Coordinates of C-alpha atoms in Angstrom, one line a residue:
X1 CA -135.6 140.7 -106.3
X2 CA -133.6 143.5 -104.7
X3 CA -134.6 146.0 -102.0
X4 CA -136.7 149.0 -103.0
X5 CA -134.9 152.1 -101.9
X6 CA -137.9 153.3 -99.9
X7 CA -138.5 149.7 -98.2
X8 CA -136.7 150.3 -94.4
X9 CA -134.1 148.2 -93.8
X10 CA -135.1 147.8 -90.2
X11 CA -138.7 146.4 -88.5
X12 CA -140.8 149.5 -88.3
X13 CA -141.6 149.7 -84.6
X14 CA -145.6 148.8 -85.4
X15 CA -144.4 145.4 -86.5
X16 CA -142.4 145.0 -83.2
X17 CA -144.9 145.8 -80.9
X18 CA -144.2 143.4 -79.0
X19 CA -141.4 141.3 -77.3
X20 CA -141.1 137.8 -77.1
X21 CA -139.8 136.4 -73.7
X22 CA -137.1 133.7 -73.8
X23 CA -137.6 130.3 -73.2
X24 CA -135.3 128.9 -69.8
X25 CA -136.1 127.4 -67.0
X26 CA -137.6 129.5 -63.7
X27 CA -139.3 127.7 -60.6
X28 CA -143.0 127.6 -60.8
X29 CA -143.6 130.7 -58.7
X30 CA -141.6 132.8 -61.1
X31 CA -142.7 131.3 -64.6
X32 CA -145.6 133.6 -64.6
X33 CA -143.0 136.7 -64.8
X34 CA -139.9 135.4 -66.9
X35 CA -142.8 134.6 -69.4
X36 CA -145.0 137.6 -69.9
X37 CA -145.7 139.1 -72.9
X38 CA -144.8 142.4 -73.2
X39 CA -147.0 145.1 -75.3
X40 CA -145.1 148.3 -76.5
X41 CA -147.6 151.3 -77.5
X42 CA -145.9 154.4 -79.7
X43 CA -145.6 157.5 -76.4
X44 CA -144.3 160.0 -78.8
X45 CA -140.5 160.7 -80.4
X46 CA -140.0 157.4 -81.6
X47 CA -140.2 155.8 -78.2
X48 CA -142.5 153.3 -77.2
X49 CA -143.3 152.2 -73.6
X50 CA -144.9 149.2 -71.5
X51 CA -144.9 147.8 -68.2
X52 CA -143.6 144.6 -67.0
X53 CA -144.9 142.8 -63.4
X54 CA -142.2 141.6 -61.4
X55 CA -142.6 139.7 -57.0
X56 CA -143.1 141.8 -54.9
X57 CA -140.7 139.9 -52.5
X58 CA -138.5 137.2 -54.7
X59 CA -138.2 135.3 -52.2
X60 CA -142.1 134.7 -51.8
X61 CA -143.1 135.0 -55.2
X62 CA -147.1 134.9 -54.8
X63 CA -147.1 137.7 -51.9
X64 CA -147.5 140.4 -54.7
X65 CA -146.1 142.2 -57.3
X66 CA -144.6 145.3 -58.4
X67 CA -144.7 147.3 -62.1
X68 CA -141.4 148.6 -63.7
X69 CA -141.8 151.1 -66.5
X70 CA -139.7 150.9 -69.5
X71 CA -139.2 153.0 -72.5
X72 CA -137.2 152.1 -75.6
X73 CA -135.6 153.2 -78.7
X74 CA -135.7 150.9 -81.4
X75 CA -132.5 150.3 -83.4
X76 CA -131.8 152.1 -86.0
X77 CA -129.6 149.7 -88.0
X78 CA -128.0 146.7 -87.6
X79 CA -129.9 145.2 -84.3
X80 CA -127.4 143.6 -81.7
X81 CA -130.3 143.3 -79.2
X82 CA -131.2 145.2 -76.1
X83 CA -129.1 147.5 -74.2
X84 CA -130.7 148.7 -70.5
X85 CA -129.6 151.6 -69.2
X86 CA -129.3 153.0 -65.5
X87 CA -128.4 156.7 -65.1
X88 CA -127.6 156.4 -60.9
X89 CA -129.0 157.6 -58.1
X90 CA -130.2 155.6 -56.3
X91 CA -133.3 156.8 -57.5
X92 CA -132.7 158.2 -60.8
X93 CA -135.3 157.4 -63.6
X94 CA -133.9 155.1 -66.9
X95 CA -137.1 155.9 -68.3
X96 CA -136.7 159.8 -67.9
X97 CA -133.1 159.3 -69.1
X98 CA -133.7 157.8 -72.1
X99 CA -137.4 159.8 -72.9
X100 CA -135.5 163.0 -72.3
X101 CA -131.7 162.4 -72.4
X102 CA -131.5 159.8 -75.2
X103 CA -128.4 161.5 -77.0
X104 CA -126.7 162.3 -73.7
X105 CA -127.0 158.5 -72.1
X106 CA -126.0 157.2 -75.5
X107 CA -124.3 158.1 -78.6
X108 CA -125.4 157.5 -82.4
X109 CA -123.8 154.2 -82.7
X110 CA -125.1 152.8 -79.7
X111 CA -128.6 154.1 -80.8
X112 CA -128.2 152.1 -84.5
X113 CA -127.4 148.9 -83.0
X114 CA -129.1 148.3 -80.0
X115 CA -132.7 148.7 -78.9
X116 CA -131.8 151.6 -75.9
X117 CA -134.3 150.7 -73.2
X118 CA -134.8 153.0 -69.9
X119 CA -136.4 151.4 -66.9
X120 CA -137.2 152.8 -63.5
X121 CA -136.0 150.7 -60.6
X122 CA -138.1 149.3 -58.4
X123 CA -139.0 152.4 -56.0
X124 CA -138.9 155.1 -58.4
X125 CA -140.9 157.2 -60.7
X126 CA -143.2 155.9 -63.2
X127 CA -142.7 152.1 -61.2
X128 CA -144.0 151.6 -58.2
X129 CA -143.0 153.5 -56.4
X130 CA -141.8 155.4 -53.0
X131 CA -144.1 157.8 -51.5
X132 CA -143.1 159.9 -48.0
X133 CA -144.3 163.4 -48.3
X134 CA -146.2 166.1 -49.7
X135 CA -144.1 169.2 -51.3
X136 CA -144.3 171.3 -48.1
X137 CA -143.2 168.8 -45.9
X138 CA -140.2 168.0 -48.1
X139 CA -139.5 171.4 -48.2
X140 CA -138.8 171.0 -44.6
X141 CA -137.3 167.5 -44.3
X142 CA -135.2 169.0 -47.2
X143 CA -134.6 172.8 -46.4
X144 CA -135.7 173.5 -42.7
X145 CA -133.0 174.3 -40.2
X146 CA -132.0 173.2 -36.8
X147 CA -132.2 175.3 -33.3
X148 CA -129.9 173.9 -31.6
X149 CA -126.0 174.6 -32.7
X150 CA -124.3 171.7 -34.9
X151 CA -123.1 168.5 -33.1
X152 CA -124.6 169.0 -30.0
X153 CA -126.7 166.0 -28.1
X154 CA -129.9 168.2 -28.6
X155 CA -128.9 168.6 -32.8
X156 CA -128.8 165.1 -33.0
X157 CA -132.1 164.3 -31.2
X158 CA -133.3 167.4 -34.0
X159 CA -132.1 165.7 -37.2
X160 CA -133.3 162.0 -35.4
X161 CA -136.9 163.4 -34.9
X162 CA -137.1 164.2 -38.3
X163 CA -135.7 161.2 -39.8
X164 CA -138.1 159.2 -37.7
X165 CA -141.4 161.2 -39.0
X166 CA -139.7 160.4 -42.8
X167 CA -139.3 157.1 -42.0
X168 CA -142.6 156.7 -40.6
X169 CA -144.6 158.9 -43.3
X170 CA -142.7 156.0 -46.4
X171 CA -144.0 153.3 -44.3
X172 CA -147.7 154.4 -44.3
X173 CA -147.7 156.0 -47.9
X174 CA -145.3 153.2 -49.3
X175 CA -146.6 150.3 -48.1
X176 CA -144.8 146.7 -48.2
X177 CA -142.9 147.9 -50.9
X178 CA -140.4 149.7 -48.7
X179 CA -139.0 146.5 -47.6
X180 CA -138.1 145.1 -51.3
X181 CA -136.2 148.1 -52.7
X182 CA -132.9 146.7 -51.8
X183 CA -130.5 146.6 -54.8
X184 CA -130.6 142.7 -54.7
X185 CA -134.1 142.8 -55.4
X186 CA -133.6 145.2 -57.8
X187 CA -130.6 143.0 -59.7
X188 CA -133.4 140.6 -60.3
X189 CA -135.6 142.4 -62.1
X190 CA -132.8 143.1 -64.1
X191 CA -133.0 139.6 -65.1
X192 CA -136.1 139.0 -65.5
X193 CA -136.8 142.2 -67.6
X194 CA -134.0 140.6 -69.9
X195 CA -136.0 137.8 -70.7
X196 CA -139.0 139.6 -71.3
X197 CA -137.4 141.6 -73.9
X198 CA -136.0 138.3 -75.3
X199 CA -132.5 138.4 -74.7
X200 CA -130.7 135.5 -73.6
X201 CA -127.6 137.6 -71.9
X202 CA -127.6 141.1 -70.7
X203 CA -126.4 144.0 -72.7
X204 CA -125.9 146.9 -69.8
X205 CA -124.8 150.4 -69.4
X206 CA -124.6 151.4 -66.1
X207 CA -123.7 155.0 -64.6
X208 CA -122.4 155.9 -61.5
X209 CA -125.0 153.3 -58.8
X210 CA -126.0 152.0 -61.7
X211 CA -122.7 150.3 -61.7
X212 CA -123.8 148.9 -58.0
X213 CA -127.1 147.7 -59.3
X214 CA -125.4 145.9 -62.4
X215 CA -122.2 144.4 -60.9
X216 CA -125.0 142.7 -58.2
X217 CA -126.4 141.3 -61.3
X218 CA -123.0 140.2 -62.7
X219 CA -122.9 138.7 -59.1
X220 CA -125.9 136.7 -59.0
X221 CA -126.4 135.7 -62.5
X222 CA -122.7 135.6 -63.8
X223 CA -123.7 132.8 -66.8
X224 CA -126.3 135.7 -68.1
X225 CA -123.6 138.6 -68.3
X226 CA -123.5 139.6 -72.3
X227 CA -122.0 143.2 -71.8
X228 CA -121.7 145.0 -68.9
X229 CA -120.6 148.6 -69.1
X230 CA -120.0 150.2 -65.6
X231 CA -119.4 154.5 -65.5
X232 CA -118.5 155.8 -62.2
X233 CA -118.4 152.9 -60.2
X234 CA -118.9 152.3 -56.8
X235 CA -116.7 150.2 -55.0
X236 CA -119.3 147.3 -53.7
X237 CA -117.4 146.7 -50.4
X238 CA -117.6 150.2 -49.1
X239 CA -119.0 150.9 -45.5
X240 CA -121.4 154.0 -45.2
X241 CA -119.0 155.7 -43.2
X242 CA -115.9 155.1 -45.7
X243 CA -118.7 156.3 -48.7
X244 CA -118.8 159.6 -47.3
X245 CA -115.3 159.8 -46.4
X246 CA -113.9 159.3 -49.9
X247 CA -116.9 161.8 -51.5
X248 CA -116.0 164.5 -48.9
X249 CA -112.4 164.1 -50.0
X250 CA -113.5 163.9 -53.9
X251 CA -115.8 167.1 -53.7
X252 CA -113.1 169.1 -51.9
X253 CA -110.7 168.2 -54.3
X254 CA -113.0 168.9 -57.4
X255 CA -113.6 172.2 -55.3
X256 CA -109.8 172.9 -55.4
X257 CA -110.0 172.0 -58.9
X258 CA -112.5 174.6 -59.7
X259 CA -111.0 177.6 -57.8
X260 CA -107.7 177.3 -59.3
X261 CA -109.2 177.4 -62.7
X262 CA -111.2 180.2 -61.7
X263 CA -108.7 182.5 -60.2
X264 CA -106.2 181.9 -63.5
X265 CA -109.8 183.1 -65.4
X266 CA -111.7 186.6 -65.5
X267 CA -115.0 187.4 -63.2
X268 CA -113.5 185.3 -60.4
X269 CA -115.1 186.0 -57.4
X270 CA -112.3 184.8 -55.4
X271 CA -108.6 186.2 -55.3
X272 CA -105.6 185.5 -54.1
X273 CA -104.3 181.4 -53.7
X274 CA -106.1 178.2 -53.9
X275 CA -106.0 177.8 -49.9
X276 CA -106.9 181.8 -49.0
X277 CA -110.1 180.4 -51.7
X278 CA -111.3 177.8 -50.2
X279 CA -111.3 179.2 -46.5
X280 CA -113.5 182.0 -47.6
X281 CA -115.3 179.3 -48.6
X282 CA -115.5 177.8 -45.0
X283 CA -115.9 181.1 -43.8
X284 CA -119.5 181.2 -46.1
X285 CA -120.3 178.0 -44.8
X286 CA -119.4 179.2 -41.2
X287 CA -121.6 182.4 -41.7
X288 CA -125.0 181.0 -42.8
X289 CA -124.6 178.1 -40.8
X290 CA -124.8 180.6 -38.0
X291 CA -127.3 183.0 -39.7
X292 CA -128.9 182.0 -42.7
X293 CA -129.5 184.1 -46.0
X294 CA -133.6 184.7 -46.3
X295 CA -134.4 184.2 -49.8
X296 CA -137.1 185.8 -51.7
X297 CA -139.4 183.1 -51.0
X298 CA -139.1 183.1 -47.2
X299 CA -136.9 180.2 -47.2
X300 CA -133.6 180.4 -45.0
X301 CA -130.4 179.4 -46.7
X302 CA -128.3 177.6 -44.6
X303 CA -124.8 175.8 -44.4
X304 CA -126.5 171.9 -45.6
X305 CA -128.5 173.8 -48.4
X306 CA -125.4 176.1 -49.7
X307 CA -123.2 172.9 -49.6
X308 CA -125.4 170.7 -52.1
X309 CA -125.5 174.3 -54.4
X310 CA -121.9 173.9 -54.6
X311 CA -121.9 170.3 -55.1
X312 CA -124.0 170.3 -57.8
X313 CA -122.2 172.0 -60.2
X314 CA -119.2 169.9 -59.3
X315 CA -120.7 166.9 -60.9
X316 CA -119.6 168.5 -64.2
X317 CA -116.7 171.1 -65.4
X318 CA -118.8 172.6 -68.2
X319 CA -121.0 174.1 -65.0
X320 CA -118.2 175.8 -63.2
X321 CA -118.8 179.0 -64.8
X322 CA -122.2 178.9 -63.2
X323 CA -120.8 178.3 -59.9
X324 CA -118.8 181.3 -60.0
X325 CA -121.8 183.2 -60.8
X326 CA -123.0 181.7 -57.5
X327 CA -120.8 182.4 -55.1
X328 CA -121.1 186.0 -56.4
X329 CA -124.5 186.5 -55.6
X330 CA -123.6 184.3 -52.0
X331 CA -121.3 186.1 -51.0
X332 CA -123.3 189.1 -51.5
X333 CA -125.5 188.5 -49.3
X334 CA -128.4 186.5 -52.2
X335 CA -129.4 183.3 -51.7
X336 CA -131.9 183.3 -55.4
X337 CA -128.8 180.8 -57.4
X338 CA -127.5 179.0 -54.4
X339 CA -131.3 178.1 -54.1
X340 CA -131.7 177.7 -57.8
X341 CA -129.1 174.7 -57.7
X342 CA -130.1 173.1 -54.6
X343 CA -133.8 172.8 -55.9
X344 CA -132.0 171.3 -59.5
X345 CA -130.4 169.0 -57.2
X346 CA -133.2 168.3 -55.1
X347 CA -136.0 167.7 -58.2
X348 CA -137.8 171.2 -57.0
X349 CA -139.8 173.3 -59.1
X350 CA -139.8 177.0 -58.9
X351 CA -143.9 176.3 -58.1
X352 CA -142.6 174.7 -55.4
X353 CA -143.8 170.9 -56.6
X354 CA -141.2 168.0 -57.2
X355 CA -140.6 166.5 -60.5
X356 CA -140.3 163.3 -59.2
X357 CA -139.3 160.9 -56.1
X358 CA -135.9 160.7 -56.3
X359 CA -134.9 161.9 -53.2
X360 CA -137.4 159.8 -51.5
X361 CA -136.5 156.6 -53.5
X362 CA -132.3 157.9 -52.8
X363 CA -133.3 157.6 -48.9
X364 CA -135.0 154.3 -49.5
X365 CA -132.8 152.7 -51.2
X366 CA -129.7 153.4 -49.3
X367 CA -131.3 153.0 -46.0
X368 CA -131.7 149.1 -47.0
X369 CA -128.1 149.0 -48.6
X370 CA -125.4 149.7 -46.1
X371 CA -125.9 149.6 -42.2
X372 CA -125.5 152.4 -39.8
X373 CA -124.9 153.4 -36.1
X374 CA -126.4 156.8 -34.6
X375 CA -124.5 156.6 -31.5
X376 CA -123.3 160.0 -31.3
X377 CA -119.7 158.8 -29.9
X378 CA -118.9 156.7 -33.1
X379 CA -120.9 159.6 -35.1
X380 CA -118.3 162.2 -33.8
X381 CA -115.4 159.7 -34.5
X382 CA -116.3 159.3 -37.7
X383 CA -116.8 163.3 -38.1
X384 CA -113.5 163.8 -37.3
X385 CA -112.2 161.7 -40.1
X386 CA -114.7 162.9 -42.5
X387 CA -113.2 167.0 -41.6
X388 CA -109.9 165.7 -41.5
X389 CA -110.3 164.5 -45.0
X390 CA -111.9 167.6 -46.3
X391 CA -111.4 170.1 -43.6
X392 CA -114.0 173.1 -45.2
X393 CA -116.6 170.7 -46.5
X394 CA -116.4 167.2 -44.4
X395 CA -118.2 168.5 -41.6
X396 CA -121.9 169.6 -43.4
X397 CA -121.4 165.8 -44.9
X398 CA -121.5 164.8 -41.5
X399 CA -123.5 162.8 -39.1
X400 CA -125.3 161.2 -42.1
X401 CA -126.4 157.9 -40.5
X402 CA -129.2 159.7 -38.6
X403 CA -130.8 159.9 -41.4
X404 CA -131.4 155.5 -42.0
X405 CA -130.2 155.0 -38.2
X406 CA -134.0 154.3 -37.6
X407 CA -135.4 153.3 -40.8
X408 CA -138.4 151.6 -40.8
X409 CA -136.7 148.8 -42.9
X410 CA -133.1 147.6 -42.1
X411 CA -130.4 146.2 -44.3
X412 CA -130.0 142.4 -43.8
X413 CA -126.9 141.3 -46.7
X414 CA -123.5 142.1 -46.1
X415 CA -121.3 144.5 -47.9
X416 CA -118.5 143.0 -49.5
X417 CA -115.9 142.4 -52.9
X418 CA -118.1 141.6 -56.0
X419 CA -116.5 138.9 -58.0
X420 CA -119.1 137.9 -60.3
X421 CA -116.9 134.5 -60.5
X422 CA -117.7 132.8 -64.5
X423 CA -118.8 136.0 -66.0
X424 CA -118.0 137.0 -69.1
X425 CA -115.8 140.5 -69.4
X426 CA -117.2 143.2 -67.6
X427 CA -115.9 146.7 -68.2
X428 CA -115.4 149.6 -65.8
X429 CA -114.9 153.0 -66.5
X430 CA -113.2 155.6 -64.0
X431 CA -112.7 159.2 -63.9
X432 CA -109.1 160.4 -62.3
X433 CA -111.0 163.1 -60.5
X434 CA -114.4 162.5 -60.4
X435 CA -116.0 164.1 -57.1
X436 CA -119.0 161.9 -57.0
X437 CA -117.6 157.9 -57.4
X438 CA -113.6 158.7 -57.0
X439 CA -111.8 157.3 -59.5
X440 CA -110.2 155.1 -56.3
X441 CA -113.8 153.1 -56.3
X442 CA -113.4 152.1 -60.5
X443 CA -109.8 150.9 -59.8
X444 CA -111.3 148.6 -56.8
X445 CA -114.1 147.2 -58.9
X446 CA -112.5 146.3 -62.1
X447 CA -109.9 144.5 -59.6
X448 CA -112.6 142.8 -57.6
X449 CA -114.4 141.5 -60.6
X450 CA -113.0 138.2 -61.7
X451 CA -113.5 139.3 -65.1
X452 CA -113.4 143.1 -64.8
X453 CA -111.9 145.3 -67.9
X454 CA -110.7 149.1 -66.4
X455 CA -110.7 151.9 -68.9
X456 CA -109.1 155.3 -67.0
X457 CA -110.6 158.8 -67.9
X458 CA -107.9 161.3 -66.9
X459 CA -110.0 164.5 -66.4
X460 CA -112.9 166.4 -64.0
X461 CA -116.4 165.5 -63.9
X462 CA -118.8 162.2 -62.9
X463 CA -118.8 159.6 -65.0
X464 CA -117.1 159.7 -68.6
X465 CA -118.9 158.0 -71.7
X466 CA -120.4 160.2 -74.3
X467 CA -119.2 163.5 -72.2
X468 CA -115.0 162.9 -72.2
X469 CA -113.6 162.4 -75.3
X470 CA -113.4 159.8 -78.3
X471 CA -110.9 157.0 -76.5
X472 CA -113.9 156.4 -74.4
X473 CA -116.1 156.5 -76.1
X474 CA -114.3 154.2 -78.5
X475 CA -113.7 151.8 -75.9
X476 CA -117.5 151.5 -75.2
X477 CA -119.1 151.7 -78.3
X478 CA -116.6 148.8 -79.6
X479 CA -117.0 146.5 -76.0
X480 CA -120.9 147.0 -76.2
X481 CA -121.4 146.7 -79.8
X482 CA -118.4 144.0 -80.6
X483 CA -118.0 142.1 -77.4
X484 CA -114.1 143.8 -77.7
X485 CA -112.0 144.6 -75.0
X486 CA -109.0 146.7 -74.2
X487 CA -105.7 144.5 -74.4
X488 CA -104.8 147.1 -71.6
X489 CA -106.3 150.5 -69.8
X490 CA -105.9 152.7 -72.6
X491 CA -105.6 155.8 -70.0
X492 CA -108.0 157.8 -71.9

């Protein structure tokens, strides 16, 4: 008998309420997780949700456990199987990306053949998660400014002090979980939340960290890679030090970038060349670094704060017109949009509460990734690099291993090439001048990876999929969906 034309051609999602865990072998300790059950309930827009138990400490299997949150949309056609996605961070919600972001993480052909599940790491959001301070104290780890004049001994024993009372206020509202939100840890969660939703290789599409957190997977579980997207990738080997280095340079150039499109454009605040541009800039940074613009709201805009405003915007070229309309006010003296972006960036709300704990799961998780040295010789060595690379930005991105110098928590693994050797073909996706993950990062990942695929973006902005253009979109769509990949870069 044929199909009725109103008979779906698809499970609706009631009759696939839940998932059926695969069948493999785990140790004893970890059977209990790689074979739960998991039970999706409808949570609005033709999402469902659940939570899945994974160790607390995977090493120790029985000392306790942690909840991840996911959130998927079914397939709308043809199902492949699962696709997990990681917006970045560290500390960025998959569940929030997906719930609220769906068409921006993925496009329409992704959405018909794969199930699009969002997750939050280990450490953030709707998981369990990190907890340091209330919103008024944020507002002054994040906002509140120095006394004593940058560089100094007695700046760095300022900016220590506070870092210490962070640290020590995620230890005693965190718990154990501050010591297992390492990206290992994460990786195999990964895992395990594959087999729970019953697929026997990971499907993955990983932006900017989330390239970090699935090339570690790629790295420990190469025989259980299935397709491994990686936007914006980070180069796995990368010191602290050199991280900061190479972003200083990337946001100064996509800062060049933006001025000389501005000043070919009307209503640029700026005039004459590129260079006369960007040292009014430094001058700006100079001036409220040495007196700060009071905002409406009492709070004092200073050089750190009006360099993450102009960051933000960076991220993507579409937003340079609002940056424009920044540096206007700025420069006029009004701190309201140069606030206005830091709190965006930040996860602020105009009541003055925070959306979420990203910036508390960002310190976390970085502070047990790379290592770092607070001796304020080497600090001031690496400083100088940092302004030489990006002499009007490089030195508010300074000094930045204050901040994990005396973390609660201390990073134990060793950073190093990823070659995920046995894995089946992994492909990474770079931008030519993306400020964030420089394109430099992609090109060392997809050569580090035994089996790495690199498909080049030439353009502005972080990260390129389903916000460049159809060649990479193509490129995804048909490596995800199809298993295919590039003969060569198709320099997009």
């Amino acid at each position: 008998m044929g199909l009725s034309a109103c008979v779906p051609l698809f499970l609706p999602q009631q009759a696939r309420s839940t998932s059926s865990p695969t069948t493999e072998k785990v140790s004893a300790g970890l059977k209990p997780f790689y074979s739960q059950v998991l039970k999706w309930k409808d949570c609005g827009s033709g999402l469902q949700c659940t939570t899945a138990s994974a160790p607390l400490d995977w090493t120790e299997p029985a000392a306790g456990t942690v909840d991840l949150a996911l959130v998927r949309h079914p397939a709308s056609g043809s199902r492949v199987g699962s696709l997990l996605v990681n917006p970045g961070g560290p500390g960025g919600s998959g569940y929030d990306f997906v719930k609220d972001s769906l068409d921006y993480a993925t496009d329409a052909k992704l959405q018909a053949g794969f199930d699009i599940v969002g997750f939050d790491p280990r450490g953030v959001g709707r998981s369990s998660a990190v907890k340091c301070y209330q919103p008024a104290q944020m507002d002054e780890y994040l906002y509140g400014l120095t006394t004593a004049p940058r560089g100094t001994d007695a700046w760095i024993r300022e900016l220590e002090t506070a870092s210490a009372d962070f640290g020590a206020a995620c230890e005693k509202n965190t718990g154990a979980l501050l010591g297992h939100v390492d990206t290992v840890s994460a990786a195999r969660d990964l895992d395990l939340l594959r087999a729970a939703l019953g697929d026997k290789k990971l499907n993955y599409l990983g932006y900017s960290y989330g390239t970090f957190l699935g090339a570690s997977y790629a790295d420990l579980y190469p025989g259980k890679v299935g397709r491994l997207a990686l936007d914006g990738a980070l180069d796995p080997s990368t010191s602290n030090a050199d991280v900061t280095r190479v972003q200083a340079t990337g946001f100064e150039n996509a800062l060049r970038a933006y001025l000389a499109g501005c000043l070919d454009g009307a209503k640029c605040p700026f005039s004459g060349t590129v260079d006369d541009a960007m040292s009014t800039i430094g001058a700006l940074l100079a001036s409220v670094d040495a007196s700060p613009i009071t905002a409406a709201d009492g709070r004092k805009l200073g050089a750190n704060t009006l360099l993450t405003a102009i960051i933000y915007p960076l991220y993507q070229a579409e937003a340079w017109p609002n940056l424009s309309e920044m540096f206007t006010t700025v420069l006029r003296g009004d701190a309201a949009a140069a606030f206005q972006f830091a709190d965006g960036y930040n996860g602020r709300g105009k009541d003055g509460s925070y959306r979420d704990n990203s910036t508390e799961a960002f310190m976390a998780i970085n502070c047990v990734d790379y290592s770092y040295n607070d001796d304020p010789a080497a600090m001031r060595a690496q400083a100088a690099q940092i302004e030489a690379a990006a002499p009007v930005i490089g030195k508010y991105m300074a000094f930045g291993d204050i901040g994990c110098a005396n973390w609660p928590h201390k990073f134990t693994g060793q950073r190093a090439k990823i070659h995920a050797k046995g894995a089946a073909p992994i492909l990474v996706v770079g931008t030519t001048n993306d400020p964030a993950t420089p394109y430099v990062w992609a090109k060392n990942l997809a050569s580090q990876l035994d089996s790495g695929h690199l498909v080049t973006y030439t353009g502005e902005g972080h990260t390129a999929y389903n916000k460049s253009n159809a060649c990479v979109n193509d490129a995804v769509d048909g490596y995800l969906l199809r298993g295919t990949v590039p003969a060569a870069d198709p320099r997009c």
